[in-house]
Amino acid sequence: MKRPHIPRVFLTVTLIFTSSLALASHPRSPQESSAKSKPVALTAEERLMIERAVLSDKRVREIVGEEKPRILIADPETDKAEAEAFLAGTTEKRPSRRVSVAVFNPKTSKAAHVLLSLDEIRVLEVREIKEDDVPFSREDAEDALALAKANPDVRRAVGENLERFNLLESGSDARIPFAAQALPLRSTNPRDPCSTNRCLDLIFRTEEGYLPVRAHVDLTKRTVTVESRQGREKGEHP
Amino acid sequence: MNGIRSLRNCILAIAFGLASASIAGGQVPHTTAVSLDRFFLYCPNAIMQNFPTIGPAQTTWLICWREVAGNNSIANPNGLVIGPVYFRKSPGGPFFRVLWDMRVSDYFVPYHPGNPRFYDLSYFNFKLTSVSAADCPACQGGGPSSPHVCKEVHDRGLMWKDSGGVRRGEELVLWGAIDAYNYRYIQEYTFRDDGVVMGRMGATGQNLPRSELVTHVHNALWRIDIDLDGVTNSVSRLQHLEDPNNIAGTATDTATPLATAQGMVWGARTHDALEVTNPVFKNAQSHSSGYRLMPMVTGGGLTQHYEPFTHNEFWVTPYNPGQFAAKNLPTYVAPNPSVANTDIVLWYKGSLHHQPRDEDGAYNAFGNWIGTAHVMWTGFMLMPHDLFDCSPFYKPCP
């Protein structure tokens, strides 16, 4: 076996070294870099475990009551300080993930915020929150649609197809022919019940577009009114 | 022979070590290091983008993005979330952090009659809608990065033009669109070759059924967790002061350091901006490097409404992992927490005044609204100030 010459060794080293520096100045292409994509959303199993942990916590029940509440789970967030350390390479430990959960009892209007460690499925913090800090859920929208379907004014405005309307989730690509959609709202007027109550407007989309109807639903009072058309306001440009 | 092999391995190890250190940016003190391997491990959607896109790289962005699509958009707002983001201002230099988490906190839409008043992101957990080759075409440097997020890399127009020549710039744009049912809100984030970051809201879609002709305002409220080379940051309010009755025609610029969390009104005539700095982050000229938050206002005004969180365009709060709701900003600043030499979060409200026009649509014979409102834009810019020693896109630094 022929012994390698030193110059050749240095040539090899130089080549590798310059290649390494070139890598630093011309990194992987964006296409290569962004190729991997792991889901960051919760799995169904994780959701179930979170729900169990929340429902079994005594502090939560003390706030919202013993009835089965609505549970709204946010996407997980990583601990910032731990993530910084991981990114800097000063720790091997993956940053822990935490989840915010809103727990709401629509009958009592009582709500709790729960912070959980997702890695341990352990409740870290429980505190009472205002109803204002609870987003609307699919159940709220279903409730509103059921109230609207039972309302004769909505039936008159929407017509005989009212029963065929179903809720369409935001972000869904489904092309359902009769889609009902819920828009949450708040009022600033203290005389308006929606300044304190949970209110939604329902709109109705068919394959021809939106119907000229908006059903205003007060979920707290359980009332429905059909919005009349609002035109251009006085004093505005035509 | 073994000795030579050992020597070769040793030299190789040193060579690789030097190259890795260069990549990781461990050579410069006071810089929050990032390991590229760790970055790609941490971030499911990582982008490394060199500029210019052709020829040797001069600047590089390292961008992490993700889609948040949970069921508690008040605690953790849904949509396209950007961060962490690192920037490298020269090929051999280190990456430094610019952003930890940048996103829209909410869209607030009050109608002129006083109601309805919609919270078009937080209250109903709206999510991103799909993108396709039709809205993210390859001919514009685009390609879907996921079913809901488009990435475009393209020319951005003139970078500079003087007596000696001209140069065009480039940018990377990430965007997705929130499906707020009859409306779509485009969440767009731009990373330019010169270190500028921009965030914009585009509002488009079908006017609200039964209120198609009613004027309303689309307010976007961004939460920008800025980390300039780490988390020890401070912020100053910048203003240009000039009296139009002053015959001397003089003007002054002021920089007022902010000690506590607060909200501030943006003044159209005073070029109001917020500047974020890090006490140990300086360029080679020993100038403190900063990033300035500047509004990109469309239509000449930023509206205020009854709700206290709309009374200011700028807000500054200390970082708190539990504070994501723009509607609660007055509560966040009420205890007057310190924002000096700490981890800070900037908030910005941009407004679009939407006075319906015939171009939005018209009623057909059955009273149905036919038409869609074309995109209107508003947003903000994060512009570097004394970040570079001089522009890397002109002649070499003197």
XYZ file of C-alpha atoms in Angstrom:
636
model
C 0.000 0.000 0.000
C 1.373 3.337 -1.041
C 1.884 5.863 1.747
C -0.022 9.080 1.157
C 2.041 12.169 0.584
C 1.599 14.975 3.114
C 0.762 17.535 0.410
C -2.092 15.342 -0.757
C -3.378 15.153 2.819
C -3.316 18.902 3.072
C -4.967 19.200 -0.322
C -7.775 16.929 0.922
C -8.097 18.901 4.157
C -8.146 22.181 2.303
C -10.831 20.914 -0.042
C -13.000 19.683 2.812
C -12.394 22.853 4.811
C -13.349 25.137 1.946
C -16.381 22.949 1.238
C -17.412 23.326 4.862
C -17.052 27.080 4.698
C -18.960 27.085 1.435
C -21.725 25.227 3.223
C -21.767 27.976 5.807
C -22.087 30.684 3.194
C -24.316 28.713 0.823
C -26.496 26.647 3.097
C -28.968 24.046 2.071
C -31.548 25.257 -0.371
C -34.848 26.386 1.100
C -36.529 23.459 -0.568
C -34.231 21.030 1.213
C -34.424 22.906 4.477
C -38.182 23.076 4.624
C -38.801 19.539 3.481
C -39.730 18.034 6.855
C -43.014 18.911 8.436
C -44.112 17.293 11.661
C -47.620 17.976 12.911
C -47.579 20.328 15.891
C -51.250 19.873 16.704
C -52.446 17.640 19.508
C -53.282 14.019 18.838
C -56.713 12.649 19.685
C -55.132 10.651 22.500
C -53.503 13.761 23.957
C -56.809 15.618 23.804
C -58.513 12.813 25.667
C -55.837 12.778 28.362
C -56.050 16.553 28.738
C -59.821 16.406 29.102
C -59.538 13.708 31.749
C -56.926 15.662 33.689
C -59.030 18.826 33.575
C -62.272 17.127 34.562
C -60.675 15.286 37.457
C -59.198 18.435 38.993
C -61.089 19.477 42.092
C -60.217 23.179 41.671
C -61.790 23.193 38.219
C -64.999 21.612 39.484
C -65.160 24.135 42.320
C -65.154 26.956 39.781
C -67.403 25.645 37.010
C -69.561 23.174 38.921
C -70.067 19.451 38.675
C -71.927 19.402 35.338
C -69.930 18.399 32.277
C -68.440 21.650 30.991
C -67.267 22.685 27.559
C -63.539 22.224 27.142
C -61.617 24.337 24.658
C -58.026 23.268 24.172
C -55.422 25.540 22.582
C -52.522 24.260 20.521
C -49.427 23.540 22.650
C -46.678 26.115 23.208
C -43.105 25.382 24.210
C -41.414 26.908 27.231
C -39.381 29.811 25.872
C -36.386 29.603 28.202
C -36.082 25.849 27.671
C -36.430 26.260 23.904
C -33.682 28.907 23.874
C -31.352 26.573 25.738
C -32.146 23.729 23.367
C -31.575 25.902 20.294
C -28.255 27.142 21.654
C -27.174 23.571 22.274
C -26.617 24.093 25.988
C -29.035 21.330 26.886
C -30.074 18.041 25.329
C -33.493 18.273 26.938
C -36.306 19.033 24.539
C -38.332 22.034 25.678
C -41.453 21.128 27.570
C -44.846 21.840 26.048
C -47.749 23.507 27.780
C -51.395 23.736 26.882
C -53.986 26.362 27.815
C -57.499 25.099 28.319
C -60.693 27.083 28.835
C -63.356 25.218 30.794
C -66.840 26.689 30.596
C -70.201 25.846 32.061
C -72.825 27.528 29.838
C -75.540 27.045 32.462
C -73.747 28.926 35.221
C -71.582 31.070 32.904
C -68.630 30.149 35.118
C -65.264 29.575 33.476
C -61.775 28.458 34.414
C -58.398 28.696 32.757
C -56.237 25.617 33.164
C -52.565 25.389 32.277
C -51.220 21.866 31.794
C -47.868 20.303 31.236
C -48.404 18.277 28.084
C -45.378 16.064 28.672
C -46.633 15.010 32.092
C -50.379 15.603 31.535
C -50.303 17.455 34.831
C -52.333 20.502 35.814
C -49.962 23.369 36.628
C -52.382 26.192 37.279
C -56.106 26.781 37.668
C -57.800 30.155 37.910
C -61.238 31.554 37.371
C -61.688 33.678 34.250
C -64.438 35.873 32.928
C -66.905 34.470 30.438
C -65.405 37.086 28.106
C -62.217 35.061 27.914
C -63.910 31.909 26.668
C -64.053 31.493 22.896
C -67.143 30.093 21.244
C -67.152 26.420 20.476
C -68.705 24.167 17.891
C -71.335 23.297 20.517
C -72.251 26.998 20.777
C -72.678 27.196 17.021
C -74.767 24.010 16.954
C -76.877 25.360 19.776
C -77.378 28.616 17.865
C -78.314 26.806 14.660
C -80.856 24.646 16.525
C -82.428 27.789 18.005
C -82.491 29.423 14.576
C -84.093 26.401 12.936
C -86.866 26.522 15.541
C -87.552 30.196 14.926
C -90.437 31.021 12.552
C -88.901 34.332 11.465
C -85.679 32.596 10.407
C -87.707 29.906 8.652
C -89.632 32.561 6.776
C -86.438 34.390 5.780
C -84.358 31.353 4.810
C -87.192 29.317 3.317
C -87.937 25.632 3.151
C -84.273 24.649 2.914
C -83.536 25.796 6.473
C -83.467 22.213 7.765
C -80.807 21.285 5.228
C -78.264 23.768 6.573
C -75.324 22.329 8.468
C -72.420 23.974 10.190
C -69.263 24.389 8.154
C -65.987 24.511 10.082
C -63.585 27.350 9.433
C -60.785 26.253 7.136
C -62.803 23.367 5.731
C -62.583 22.739 2.001
C -65.861 20.841 2.024
C -68.287 22.092 -0.612
C -71.517 21.494 1.229
C -74.550 22.992 -0.548
C -76.192 24.440 2.553
C -73.613 25.838 4.953
C -74.461 27.737 8.125
C -71.656 29.792 9.666
C -71.458 31.437 13.086
C -69.885 34.844 13.713
C -69.362 35.680 17.413
C -69.909 39.273 18.449
C -69.912 41.591 21.428
C -71.732 44.834 22.051
C -70.393 47.922 23.791
C -73.832 49.288 24.540
C -74.771 48.419 28.150
C -78.445 48.347 27.120
C -77.669 45.661 24.543
C -77.841 42.200 26.163
C -74.878 41.160 23.995
C -72.636 43.421 26.047
C -72.748 40.640 28.652
C -74.478 37.693 26.989
C -72.958 35.232 24.561
C -74.232 36.197 21.118
C -73.687 34.919 17.592
C -74.814 35.945 14.151
C -75.593 33.085 11.794
C -75.148 33.477 8.057
C -76.278 31.007 5.416
C -74.342 30.076 2.292
C -75.709 28.136 -0.654
C -74.053 27.211 -3.931
C -75.321 30.529 -5.314
C -73.696 32.526 -2.526
C -74.841 33.948 0.799
C -78.546 34.357 1.446
C -79.639 37.903 2.303
C -80.356 36.786 5.876
C -78.568 37.126 9.191
C -79.939 35.483 12.311
C -78.895 37.103 15.552
C -78.789 34.538 18.367
C -78.459 35.346 22.061
C -77.327 32.042 23.539
C -77.696 33.271 27.098
C -81.268 34.492 26.691
C -81.918 31.846 24.037
C -83.564 34.301 21.678
C -83.296 34.693 17.909
C -83.982 37.761 15.784
C -83.640 38.209 12.058
C -81.512 41.194 11.109
C -83.066 43.598 8.682
C -80.995 44.930 5.851
C -78.845 47.905 6.737
C -78.220 50.286 3.884
C -75.807 53.093 3.406
C -75.974 55.415 6.345
C -77.147 58.997 6.226
C -74.411 61.499 5.697
C -72.189 59.007 3.918
C -71.088 59.267 0.360
C -73.425 57.446 -2.016
C 1.230 5.518 8.468
C -0.910 5.522 11.578
C 0.737 8.763 12.620
C -0.094 10.401 9.344
C -3.664 9.106 9.550
C -3.973 10.517 13.065
C -2.555 13.838 11.922
C -5.012 13.909 9.017
C -7.957 13.058 11.262
C -6.862 15.713 13.724
C -6.620 18.378 10.998
C -9.986 17.259 9.617
C -11.563 17.523 13.044
C -10.153 21.029 13.515
C -11.311 22.022 10.044
C -14.836 20.742 10.693
C -14.819 22.324 14.121
C -13.897 25.712 12.692
C -16.555 25.398 10.008
C -19.203 24.400 12.562
C -18.258 27.270 14.843
C -18.610 29.600 11.920
C -22.066 28.231 11.192
C -23.176 28.281 14.790
C -21.978 31.782 15.277
C -20.058 30.967 18.418
C -17.178 33.300 17.534
C -18.817 36.573 18.428
C -19.467 37.401 22.053
C -22.805 38.712 23.276
C -24.641 36.794 20.571
C -27.348 34.339 21.365
C -26.020 31.275 19.643
C -28.115 28.966 17.579
C -27.056 25.544 16.463
C -28.294 24.889 12.954
C -28.815 21.213 13.675
C -30.876 22.100 16.727
C -32.849 24.674 14.763
C -33.891 22.137 12.162
C -34.630 19.615 14.898
C -36.727 22.116 16.852
C -38.607 23.608 13.966
C -40.869 21.379 11.864
C -41.071 24.027 9.138
C -37.641 25.602 8.861
C -36.528 27.827 6.029
C -32.986 28.964 5.342
C -32.937 31.648 2.702
C -29.852 33.254 1.216
C -29.869 36.611 -0.542
C -29.147 37.241 -3.299
C -30.675 34.048 -4.575
C -28.096 33.860 -7.363
C -24.405 34.158 -6.649
C -22.582 34.273 -3.318
C -24.798 34.842 -0.295
C -24.595 38.207 1.438
C -27.416 37.869 3.967
C -29.298 34.844 5.244
C -32.608 34.355 7.038
C -33.322 31.395 9.235
C -37.075 31.262 9.676
C -39.299 28.942 11.637
C -43.043 29.033 11.022
C -46.004 26.981 12.105
C -49.728 26.905 11.843
C -51.710 27.203 15.055
C -55.201 25.753 14.731
C -56.484 25.038 18.214
C -59.793 25.613 19.934
C -58.778 28.395 22.294
C -57.735 31.257 20.078
C -57.948 33.775 22.928
C -55.217 31.963 24.886
C -53.206 31.000 21.796
C -54.342 32.822 18.641
C -54.741 30.694 15.549
C -53.142 31.302 12.188
C -49.680 31.621 10.708
C -47.122 32.044 13.473
C -43.585 33.152 12.675
C -40.657 32.386 14.921
C -38.047 31.970 16.060
C -36.282 33.956 13.330
C -32.524 34.543 12.993
C -30.627 36.743 10.568
C -27.035 36.686 9.346
C -25.783 39.974 7.979
C -22.614 38.659 6.327
C -21.607 35.248 4.958
C -19.031 34.519 7.637
C -20.895 36.143 10.489
C -23.052 34.635 13.195
C -26.798 34.301 13.178
C -28.537 36.552 15.689
C -32.130 36.311 16.815
C -34.672 38.888 15.662
C -38.029 37.389 16.608
C -39.372 34.733 18.893
C -43.079 34.737 17.989
C -44.896 37.063 15.605
C -48.580 36.660 14.829
C -51.948 38.332 14.619
C -53.640 38.389 18.006
C -57.046 39.397 16.703
C -59.092 41.102 14.031
C -61.673 43.498 15.435
C -64.408 44.669 13.075
C -66.933 47.254 14.343
C -69.695 48.444 11.998
C -70.738 52.079 11.800
C -74.215 51.694 13.373
C -72.521 50.474 16.587
C -73.233 46.840 15.937
C -72.300 44.218 15.015
C -68.781 44.267 16.468
C -66.941 41.128 15.410
C -63.781 39.577 16.852
C -62.777 37.810 13.677
C -59.996 35.636 15.055
C -60.180 35.057 18.763
C -63.759 34.266 19.618
C -64.434 31.502 17.175
C -61.057 29.914 16.589
C -60.995 30.659 12.892
C -58.374 28.710 10.966
C -56.263 29.034 7.848
C -57.862 28.064 4.562
C -56.150 26.135 1.797
C -53.750 27.544 -0.775
C -53.085 26.120 -4.213
C -51.014 26.759 -7.291
C -53.711 29.210 -8.336
C -52.900 31.648 -5.528
C -49.305 30.599 -4.958
C -47.951 30.219 -8.497
C -44.448 29.046 -9.311
C -44.115 31.827 -11.892
C -44.112 34.302 -8.978
C -41.478 32.315 -7.104
C -44.222 30.611 -5.129
C -44.988 27.149 -3.928
C -47.209 25.885 -1.131
C -45.080 25.172 1.951
C -48.030 23.319 3.440
C -51.697 22.917 2.476
C -52.349 26.306 4.117
C -49.162 28.350 3.727
C -47.575 29.798 0.603
C -43.932 30.745 0.286
C -42.769 33.134 -2.403
C -39.232 34.242 -3.166
C -39.014 37.035 -5.691
C -37.812 40.409 -6.839
C -38.971 43.299 -4.641
C -38.237 46.211 -6.944
C -35.506 48.774 -6.651
C -33.160 48.537 -3.707
C -31.221 51.631 -4.724
C -30.506 53.787 -7.756
C -27.924 56.540 -7.976
C -25.563 58.149 -10.418
C -23.298 55.137 -10.303
C -25.767 52.413 -10.984
C -28.805 50.557 -9.773
C -29.670 47.411 -7.852
C -32.909 45.500 -7.393
C -33.731 43.682 -4.183
C -35.294 40.362 -3.289
C -37.577 39.056 -0.583
C -39.148 35.953 0.865
C -42.860 36.121 1.623
C -44.849 33.667 3.738
C -48.598 33.938 3.808
C -51.784 32.144 4.707
C -55.421 33.251 4.791
C -57.752 33.006 7.775
C -61.174 31.647 6.867
C -63.512 34.000 8.763
C -66.442 32.627 6.734
C -67.663 35.461 4.488
C -64.268 37.159 4.879
C -60.671 36.107 4.325
C -57.806 37.720 6.202
C -54.448 37.287 4.538
C -51.638 37.008 7.062
C -48.485 37.940 5.206
C -44.918 38.188 6.499
C -42.017 39.405 4.361
C -38.299 38.965 4.968
C -36.167 41.172 2.784
C -32.572 40.797 1.736
C -31.681 43.978 3.678
C -32.934 42.683 7.031
C -36.340 44.355 6.885
C -39.349 42.383 8.151
C -42.889 43.343 7.216
C -46.260 42.121 8.435
C -49.467 42.846 6.565
C -53.166 42.120 6.772
C -55.098 41.774 3.556
C -58.879 41.832 3.917
C -60.992 40.371 1.148
C -64.225 38.433 0.721
C -67.936 38.938 0.574
C -69.517 41.779 2.477
C -71.564 40.798 5.511
C -74.998 39.467 4.540
C -77.724 42.039 5.301
C -75.054 44.713 5.897
C -73.378 44.638 2.519
C -73.418 48.407 2.176
C -72.523 49.340 5.744
C -69.143 50.934 6.374
C -66.926 49.195 8.892
C -63.301 48.998 9.989
C -61.033 45.962 9.923
C -58.480 46.328 12.713
C -55.591 43.882 12.840
C -53.734 43.613 16.144
C -50.310 42.019 15.904
C -48.349 40.606 18.811
C -44.629 40.799 18.055
C -42.358 39.052 20.529
C -39.154 40.664 19.345
C -35.855 39.311 20.661
C -32.986 41.415 19.397
C -29.961 39.178 19.874
C -31.546 37.692 22.970
C -34.119 38.750 25.485
C -32.425 41.666 27.233
C -34.028 44.422 25.239
C -35.217 47.973 25.770
C -37.561 50.132 23.776
C -37.724 53.850 22.987
C -40.430 55.936 21.428
C -39.091 57.930 18.478
C -40.663 61.153 17.284
C -39.908 63.837 14.753
C -40.829 67.259 16.154
C -41.286 70.251 13.920
C -43.317 73.417 14.259
C -44.708 74.504 10.884
C -44.814 78.089 12.190
C -41.092 78.077 12.906
C -39.551 80.321 10.266
C -36.123 78.758 10.809
C -37.525 75.484 9.488
C -35.664 73.410 12.038
C -36.763 70.012 13.288
C -35.582 67.628 15.978
C -35.795 63.918 16.591
C -36.442 62.606 20.073
C -35.973 59.156 21.569
C -37.817 58.567 24.825
C -36.882 55.358 26.638
C -39.897 53.522 27.997
C -39.627 52.360 31.576
C -42.996 50.679 32.014
C -45.582 48.883 29.919
C -47.934 51.242 28.123
C -49.917 52.078 25.020
C -49.144 54.952 22.655
C -51.005 56.721 19.891
C -49.283 56.868 16.531
C -48.932 60.392 15.171
C -49.048 60.848 11.422
C -47.075 64.104 11.553
C -44.405 62.996 14.003
C -43.217 59.801 12.304
C -43.830 57.906 15.535
C -41.914 54.641 15.785
C -40.706 52.274 18.453
C -37.058 51.273 18.513
C -35.899 48.078 20.175
C -32.264 47.780 21.218
C -30.044 45.441 23.156
C -27.379 47.128 25.334
C -24.619 44.827 24.114
C -25.647 44.473 20.495
C -23.626 46.886 18.358
C -22.186 47.065 14.884
C -18.494 47.473 14.011
C -18.862 51.240 14.295
C -19.880 50.704 17.945
C -23.341 52.017 17.167
C -26.169 50.402 19.069
C -28.057 48.177 16.629
C -31.814 48.422 16.674
C -35.017 47.412 14.957
C -37.708 50.033 14.437
C -41.414 49.272 14.365
C -43.012 51.615 11.857
C -46.627 51.614 10.661
C -47.392 51.127 6.989
C -50.691 52.957 6.971
C -53.214 52.626 4.162
C -55.857 55.259 3.614
C -54.392 57.861 5.926
C -55.818 56.867 9.288
C -55.780 54.429 12.144
C -59.187 54.411 13.779
C -60.066 54.269 17.440
C -63.269 52.785 18.784
C -65.057 52.587 22.116
C -63.068 49.548 23.213
C -59.986 50.671 25.208
C -57.633 48.274 23.442
C -58.238 50.204 20.212
C -57.215 53.555 21.711
C -53.529 53.039 20.906
C -51.650 51.846 17.857
C -48.520 50.878 19.798
C -48.358 48.877 22.999
C -45.308 47.569 24.852
C -45.556 44.819 27.453
C -43.045 42.533 29.137
C -43.022 38.970 27.792
C -45.617 36.814 29.499
C -46.450 33.404 28.028
C -50.043 33.817 29.168
C -50.658 37.142 27.407
C -51.855 36.738 23.842
C -55.208 38.553 23.790
C -55.122 42.058 22.323
C -58.515 42.828 23.838
C -56.906 42.501 27.280
C -54.019 44.917 26.607
C -55.293 47.576 29.050
C -55.250 44.890 31.753
C -51.736 43.779 30.812
C -50.280 47.299 31.196
C -52.348 48.339 34.219
C -49.839 47.186 36.890
C -47.080 49.219 35.146
C -44.583 46.370 34.820
C -41.049 47.300 33.760
C -40.059 47.018 30.110
C -36.446 48.166 30.469
C -33.655 45.646 29.860
C -36.040 42.763 29.763
C -37.861 40.470 27.366
C -40.428 42.691 25.665
C -43.396 42.255 23.376
C -44.545 44.913 20.909
C -48.145 45.185 19.792
C -49.376 47.123 16.794
C -52.873 47.919 15.565
C -53.432 48.652 11.903
C -56.817 49.648 10.484
C -58.599 49.403 7.153
C -61.588 51.647 6.602
C -63.929 49.687 4.364
C -66.588 51.850 2.807
C -68.457 49.495 0.487
C -68.291 50.354 -3.176
C -69.964 49.091 -6.278
C -66.798 47.191 -7.110
C -67.464 45.022 -4.010
C -70.642 43.610 -5.512
C -74.311 44.229 -6.253
C -77.704 42.690 -5.490
C -79.268 40.487 -8.125
C -82.980 40.274 -8.865
C -83.490 37.910 -5.909
C -81.773 40.199 -3.427
C -78.625 38.074 -3.302
C -75.280 39.832 -3.123
C -73.050 38.980 -6.041
C -69.435 40.020 -5.823
C -66.399 40.049 -3.590
C -64.361 42.865 -2.088
C -60.862 42.994 -3.491
C -57.913 42.871 -1.101
C -57.105 45.975 0.959
C -53.817 46.012 2.829
C -52.354 47.507 5.958
C -49.391 46.561 8.107
C -46.104 47.435 9.679
C -42.386 47.329 9.044
C -39.526 46.287 11.301
C -36.546 48.138 9.903
C -32.946 47.598 11.045
C -31.113 50.698 12.214
C -27.315 50.609 12.501
C -27.440 46.853 12.232
C -25.026 46.648 9.331
C -21.683 48.436 9.446
C -22.738 49.785 6.065
C -24.953 48.408 3.333
C -23.682 45.042 2.077
C -25.477 45.700 -1.199
C -23.412 48.700 -2.292
C -19.685 49.179 -2.447
C -17.477 47.609 0.227
C -17.548 49.467 3.549
C -15.027 52.335 3.545
